[in-house]
Coordinates of N, CA and C in Angstrom, one line a residue:
X1 N 91.0 100.9 85.3 CA 92.0 100.2 86.0 C 91.2 99.1 86.7
X2 N 91.7 98.0 86.4 CA 91.2 96.7 87.1 C 91.7 96.4 88.5
X3 N 90.9 96.1 89.4 CA 91.4 95.8 90.6 C 90.8 94.5 91.1
X4 N 91.5 93.6 91.8 CA 91.0 92.4 92.2 C 91.4 92.2 93.5
X5 N 90.6 92.0 94.6 CA 90.9 91.6 95.9 C 90.4 90.4 96.4
X6 N 91.2 89.4 96.8 CA 90.8 88.1 97.3 C 90.6 88.1 98.7
X7 N 89.7 87.2 99.1 CA 89.5 87.0 100.6 C 89.0 85.6 100.8
X8 N 89.1 85.1 102.1 CA 88.4 83.9 102.5 C 89.5 82.6 102.8
X9 N 90.8 82.9 102.5 CA 91.6 82.0 102.7 C 91.9 81.7 104.2
X10 N 92.6 80.7 104.6 CA 92.8 80.3 105.9 C 93.4 78.9 106.1
X11 N 93.4 78.3 107.2 CA 93.9 77.1 107.6 C 92.9 76.2 107.8
X12 N 92.9 75.0 107.3 CA 92.0 73.9 107.6 C 92.4 72.6 107.7
X13 N 91.8 71.6 108.3 CA 92.4 70.3 108.3 C 91.9 69.6 107.0
X14 N 92.6 68.5 106.7 CA 92.2 67.8 105.6 C 90.8 67.3 105.6
X15 N 90.1 67.4 104.4 CA 88.8 67.0 104.4 C 87.8 68.2 104.6
X16 N 88.2 69.3 105.0 CA 87.5 70.5 105.3 C 87.2 71.3 104.0
X17 N 86.5 72.5 104.3 CA 86.1 73.3 103.2 C 86.7 74.7 103.3
X18 N 86.5 75.4 102.3 CA 86.7 76.9 102.4 C 86.1 77.7 101.2
X19 N 85.7 78.8 101.3 CA 85.2 79.4 100.2 C 86.0 80.8 99.9
X20 N 86.5 80.9 98.6 CA 87.3 82.1 98.5 C 86.4 83.1 97.7
X21 N 86.8 84.3 97.8 CA 85.9 85.2 97.1 C 86.9 86.3 96.4
X22 N 86.6 86.9 95.4 CA 87.2 87.9 94.6 C 86.4 89.0 94.4
X23 N 86.7 90.2 94.9 CA 85.9 91.5 94.5 C 86.7 92.1 93.3
X24 N 85.8 92.3 92.3 CA 86.5 93.1 91.1 C 85.8 94.3 91.1
X25 N 86.8 95.3 90.5 CA 86.2 96.7 90.2 C 87.0 97.2 89.2
X26 N 86.4 98.3 88.4 CA 87.1 99.0 87.6 C 87.0 98.6 86.1
X27 N 86.1 97.7 85.9 CA 85.8 97.3 84.5 C 84.4 96.6 84.3
X28 N 83.9 96.4 83.0 CA 82.7 95.8 82.8 C 83.0 94.2 83.0
X29 N 82.6 93.5 84.1 CA 82.9 92.2 84.4 C 82.7 91.2 83.3
X30 N 81.6 91.4 82.4 CA 81.3 90.4 81.3 C 82.3 90.3 80.2
X31 N 83.2 91.4 80.2 CA 84.1 91.3 79.2 C 85.3 90.6 79.3
X32 N 85.4 90.2 80.4 CA 86.7 89.3 80.8 C 86.4 87.8 81.2
X33 N 87.5 87.1 81.0 CA 87.4 85.8 81.5 C 88.1 85.8 82.9
X34 N 87.6 85.1 83.9 CA 88.1 85.1 85.3 C 88.5 83.7 85.6
X35 N 89.4 83.7 86.4 CA 90.0 82.5 86.9 C 90.5 82.6 88.4
X36 N 90.8 81.4 88.8 CA 91.4 81.2 90.2 C 92.8 80.2 89.7
X37 N 93.8 80.9 90.4 CA 95.1 80.2 90.1 C 95.7 79.9 91.5
X38 N 96.8 79.0 91.5 CA 97.5 78.8 92.8 C 98.8 78.6 92.5
X39 N 99.8 78.9 93.5 CA 101.2 78.7 93.5 C 101.6 78.2 94.8
X40 N 102.3 76.9 94.8 CA 102.8 76.5 96.0 C 104.3 76.8 96.1
X41 N 105.1 76.9 97.1 CA 106.4 77.1 97.3 C 107.3 76.2 96.3
X42 N 108.1 76.8 95.4 CA 108.8 75.9 94.6 C 108.1 75.3 93.3
X43 N 106.8 75.6 93.1 CA 106.3 75.3 91.9 C 105.7 76.3 91.1
X44 N 105.4 76.0 89.9 CA 104.7 76.9 89.0 C 103.3 77.3 89.3
X45 N 102.9 78.5 89.0 CA 101.4 78.9 89.2 C 100.7 78.0 88.1
X46 N 99.5 77.6 88.7 CA 98.7 76.8 87.7 C 97.3 77.2 87.9
X47 N 96.5 76.9 86.8 CA 95.3 77.5 86.7 C 94.3 76.3 87.4
X48 N 93.7 76.8 88.4 CA 92.8 75.9 89.2 C 91.4 75.7 88.6
X49 N 90.7 76.8 88.3 CA 89.5 77.0 87.7 C 89.2 78.2 87.1
X50 N 88.7 78.2 85.9 CA 88.4 79.4 85.2 C 86.8 79.4 84.6
X51 N 86.4 80.6 84.3 CA 85.2 80.7 83.7 C 85.2 81.6 82.7
X52 N 84.9 81.3 81.5 CA 85.0 82.2 80.2 C 83.8 83.0 80.0
X53 N 84.1 84.0 79.1 CA 83.0 85.0 79.0 C 81.7 84.3 78.5
X54 N 81.7 83.1 78.0 CA 80.6 82.3 77.4 C 79.9 81.5 78.7
X55 N 80.7 81.5 79.8 CA 80.1 80.9 80.9 C 80.6 79.5 81.0
X56 N 81.4 79.0 80.1 CA 82.0 77.8 80.3 C 83.0 77.7 81.3
X57 N 83.1 76.6 82.2 CA 84.0 76.5 83.3 C 85.1 75.5 82.9
X58 N 86.2 75.7 83.5 CA 87.5 74.8 83.3 C 88.0 74.5 84.6
X59 N 88.3 73.3 84.8 CA 88.9 72.9 86.0 C 90.3 72.0 85.9
X60 N 91.1 72.3 86.7 CA 92.3 71.3 86.6 C 91.8 69.8 87.1
X61 N 92.4 68.9 86.6 CA 92.0 67.6 87.1 C 91.9 67.3 88.5
X62 N 93.0 67.7 89.1 CA 93.0 67.5 90.6 C 92.1 68.1 91.3
X63 N 91.2 68.9 91.0 CA 90.1 69.7 91.7 C 88.8 69.4 91.3
X64 N 88.6 68.7 90.1 CA 87.3 68.2 89.6 C 86.5 67.4 90.7
X65 N 85.2 67.8 90.8 CA 84.3 67.2 91.8 C 84.6 67.8 93.1
X66 N 85.7 68.6 93.5 CA 85.8 69.2 94.7 C 85.6 70.7 94.8
X67 N 85.9 71.4 93.8 CA 86.0 72.7 93.6 C 84.9 73.2 92.6
X68 N 84.3 74.6 93.1 CA 83.2 74.9 92.2 C 83.6 76.5 92.0
X69 N 83.6 76.8 90.8 CA 83.9 78.3 90.5 C 82.6 78.9 89.9
X70 N 82.2 80.0 90.5 CA 81.0 80.8 90.0 C 81.2 82.3 90.3
X71 N 80.3 83.1 89.4 CA 80.5 84.5 89.5 C 79.2 85.2 89.6
X72 N 79.3 86.2 90.4 CA 77.9 87.1 90.6 C 78.1 88.4 89.7
X73 N 77.7 88.5 88.6 CA 77.9 89.5 87.7 C 77.2 90.9 88.4
X74 N 76.4 90.8 89.0 CA 75.8 91.9 89.6 C 76.5 92.4 90.8
X75 N 77.3 91.6 91.5 CA 78.1 92.0 92.6 C 79.5 92.2 92.1
X76 N 79.8 91.7 90.9 CA 81.2 91.7 90.5 C 82.2 90.9 91.4
X77 N 81.7 89.7 91.6 CA 82.5 88.8 92.5 C 82.7 87.5 91.8
X78 N 83.7 87.0 92.2 CA 84.2 85.7 91.5 C 84.4 84.7 92.9
X79 N 83.8 83.6 92.9 CA 84.0 82.7 94.1 C 84.6 81.4 93.7
X80 N 85.1 80.8 94.8 CA 85.7 79.4 94.5 C 85.3 78.6 95.7
X81 N 84.4 77.8 95.7 CA 83.9 76.9 96.7 C 85.0 75.6 96.8
X82 N 85.6 75.4 97.9 CA 86.5 74.4 97.8 C 85.9 73.3 99.1
X83 N 86.0 72.1 98.5 CA 85.7 71.0 99.7 C 86.6 69.9 99.5
X84 N 86.6 69.0 100.6 CA 87.4 67.8 100.5 C 88.9 68.2 100.3
X85 N 89.2 69.3 101.0 CA 90.6 69.7 100.8 C 91.7 68.9 101.3
X86 N 92.7 68.9 100.7 CA 93.8 68.0 100.8 C 95.0 68.8 101.0
X87 N 96.0 68.2 101.7 CA 97.5 68.9 101.9 C 97.9 69.4 100.7
X88 N 97.9 68.8 99.5 CA 98.3 69.1 98.3 C 97.6 70.5 97.7
X89 N 96.5 70.9 98.4 CA 95.9 72.1 97.7 C 96.5 73.3 98.6
X90 N 97.4 73.1 99.4 CA 98.0 74.2 100.0 C 98.8 75.0 99.1
X91 N 98.5 76.2 99.0 CA 99.1 77.3 98.1 C 98.6 78.7 98.4
X92 N 99.3 79.7 97.7 CA 98.7 81.0 97.6 C 97.7 81.0 96.4
X93 N 96.5 81.4 96.7 CA 95.5 81.5 95.6 C 95.4 82.8 95.1
X94 N 95.3 82.8 93.8 CA 95.1 84.3 93.1 C 93.8 84.3 92.2
X95 N 93.2 85.4 92.3 CA 92.1 85.7 91.4 C 92.7 86.5 90.1
X96 N 92.3 86.3 89.0 CA 92.8 86.9 87.8 C 91.7 87.1 86.6
X97 N 91.8 88.2 85.9 CA 91.1 88.6 84.8 C 91.9 88.8 83.5
X98 N 91.3 88.2 82.6 CA 91.9 88.4 81.2 C 91.0 88.5 80.0
X99 N 91.7 88.6 78.7 CA 90.6 88.9 77.6 C 90.6 87.6 76.9
X100 N 91.3 86.5 77.1 CA 91.4 85.3 76.3 C 90.9 84.1 77.1
X101 N 90.0 83.3 76.5 CA 89.4 82.3 77.2 C 90.4 81.1 77.2
X102 N 91.4 81.2 78.0 CA 92.4 80.2 78.3 C 92.8 80.2 79.7
X103 N 92.7 79.1 80.3 CA 92.9 78.9 81.8 C 94.4 78.7 82.1
X104 N 95.2 79.6 81.4 CA 96.7 79.4 81.7 C 97.2 80.8 82.3
X105 N 98.1 80.8 83.1 CA 98.4 82.1 83.6 C 98.8 83.3 82.5
X106 N 99.4 82.8 81.4 CA 99.9 83.8 80.5 C 98.7 84.6 79.9
X107 N 97.5 83.9 79.9 CA 96.4 84.5 79.3 C 95.7 85.5 80.1
X108 N 96.2 85.7 81.3 CA 95.5 86.7 82.2 C 96.3 87.9 82.6
X109 N 95.6 89.1 82.3 CA 96.5 90.4 82.5 C 96.4 91.1 83.9
X110 N 95.4 90.6 84.6 CA 95.2 91.4 86.0 C 95.2 90.4 87.1
X111 N 95.8 90.8 88.2 CA 95.9 89.7 89.2 C 95.7 90.4 90.7
X112 N 95.1 89.5 91.5 CA 95.0 90.1 92.9 C 96.3 89.9 93.7
X113 N 96.3 90.3 94.9 CA 97.4 89.9 95.8 C 97.5 88.5 96.1
X114 N 96.4 87.8 96.3 CA 96.5 86.4 96.6 C 96.1 86.2 98.2
X115 N 95.5 85.1 98.5 CA 95.1 84.5 99.7 C 95.6 83.3 100.0
X116 N 96.1 83.0 101.2 CA 96.8 81.8 101.5 C 95.9 80.8 102.0
X117 N 96.0 79.7 101.4 CA 95.1 78.4 101.8 C 96.2 77.3 102.4
X118 N 96.1 77.0 103.7 CA 96.8 75.9 104.3 C 96.0 74.7 104.6
X119 N 96.3 73.6 104.3 CA 95.5 72.3 104.5 C 96.5 71.3 105.3
X120 N 96.1 71.1 106.6 CA 97.0 70.1 107.4 C 96.4 68.8 107.4
X121 N 97.2 67.9 107.4 CA 97.0 66.4 107.5 C 96.5 66.0 109.0

């Protein structure tokens, strides 16, 4: 049984930084692709950053150069370092795990409950 628990969300002003973390349990971490997704009110869920089983990382264009995804296999954690945050980054952020190296929501089977990120101008 895969369990994912996000933490680190909050409210910041534009230009600020936040670090999200996802604690994973219940499975062999290296057998899954991991990703961070976000969903703003009235919008579809989108892949923000993913890390494949090969270690290859993928980012949505809007966060390239500002966000960094990383994983600590020994600790079973997945992190998302976010800097230069903008109001457009405001959303619920979710950690997810899947068996397919594809950074789209349909490819992921397990989801956390989410953590809210709010960026004010």
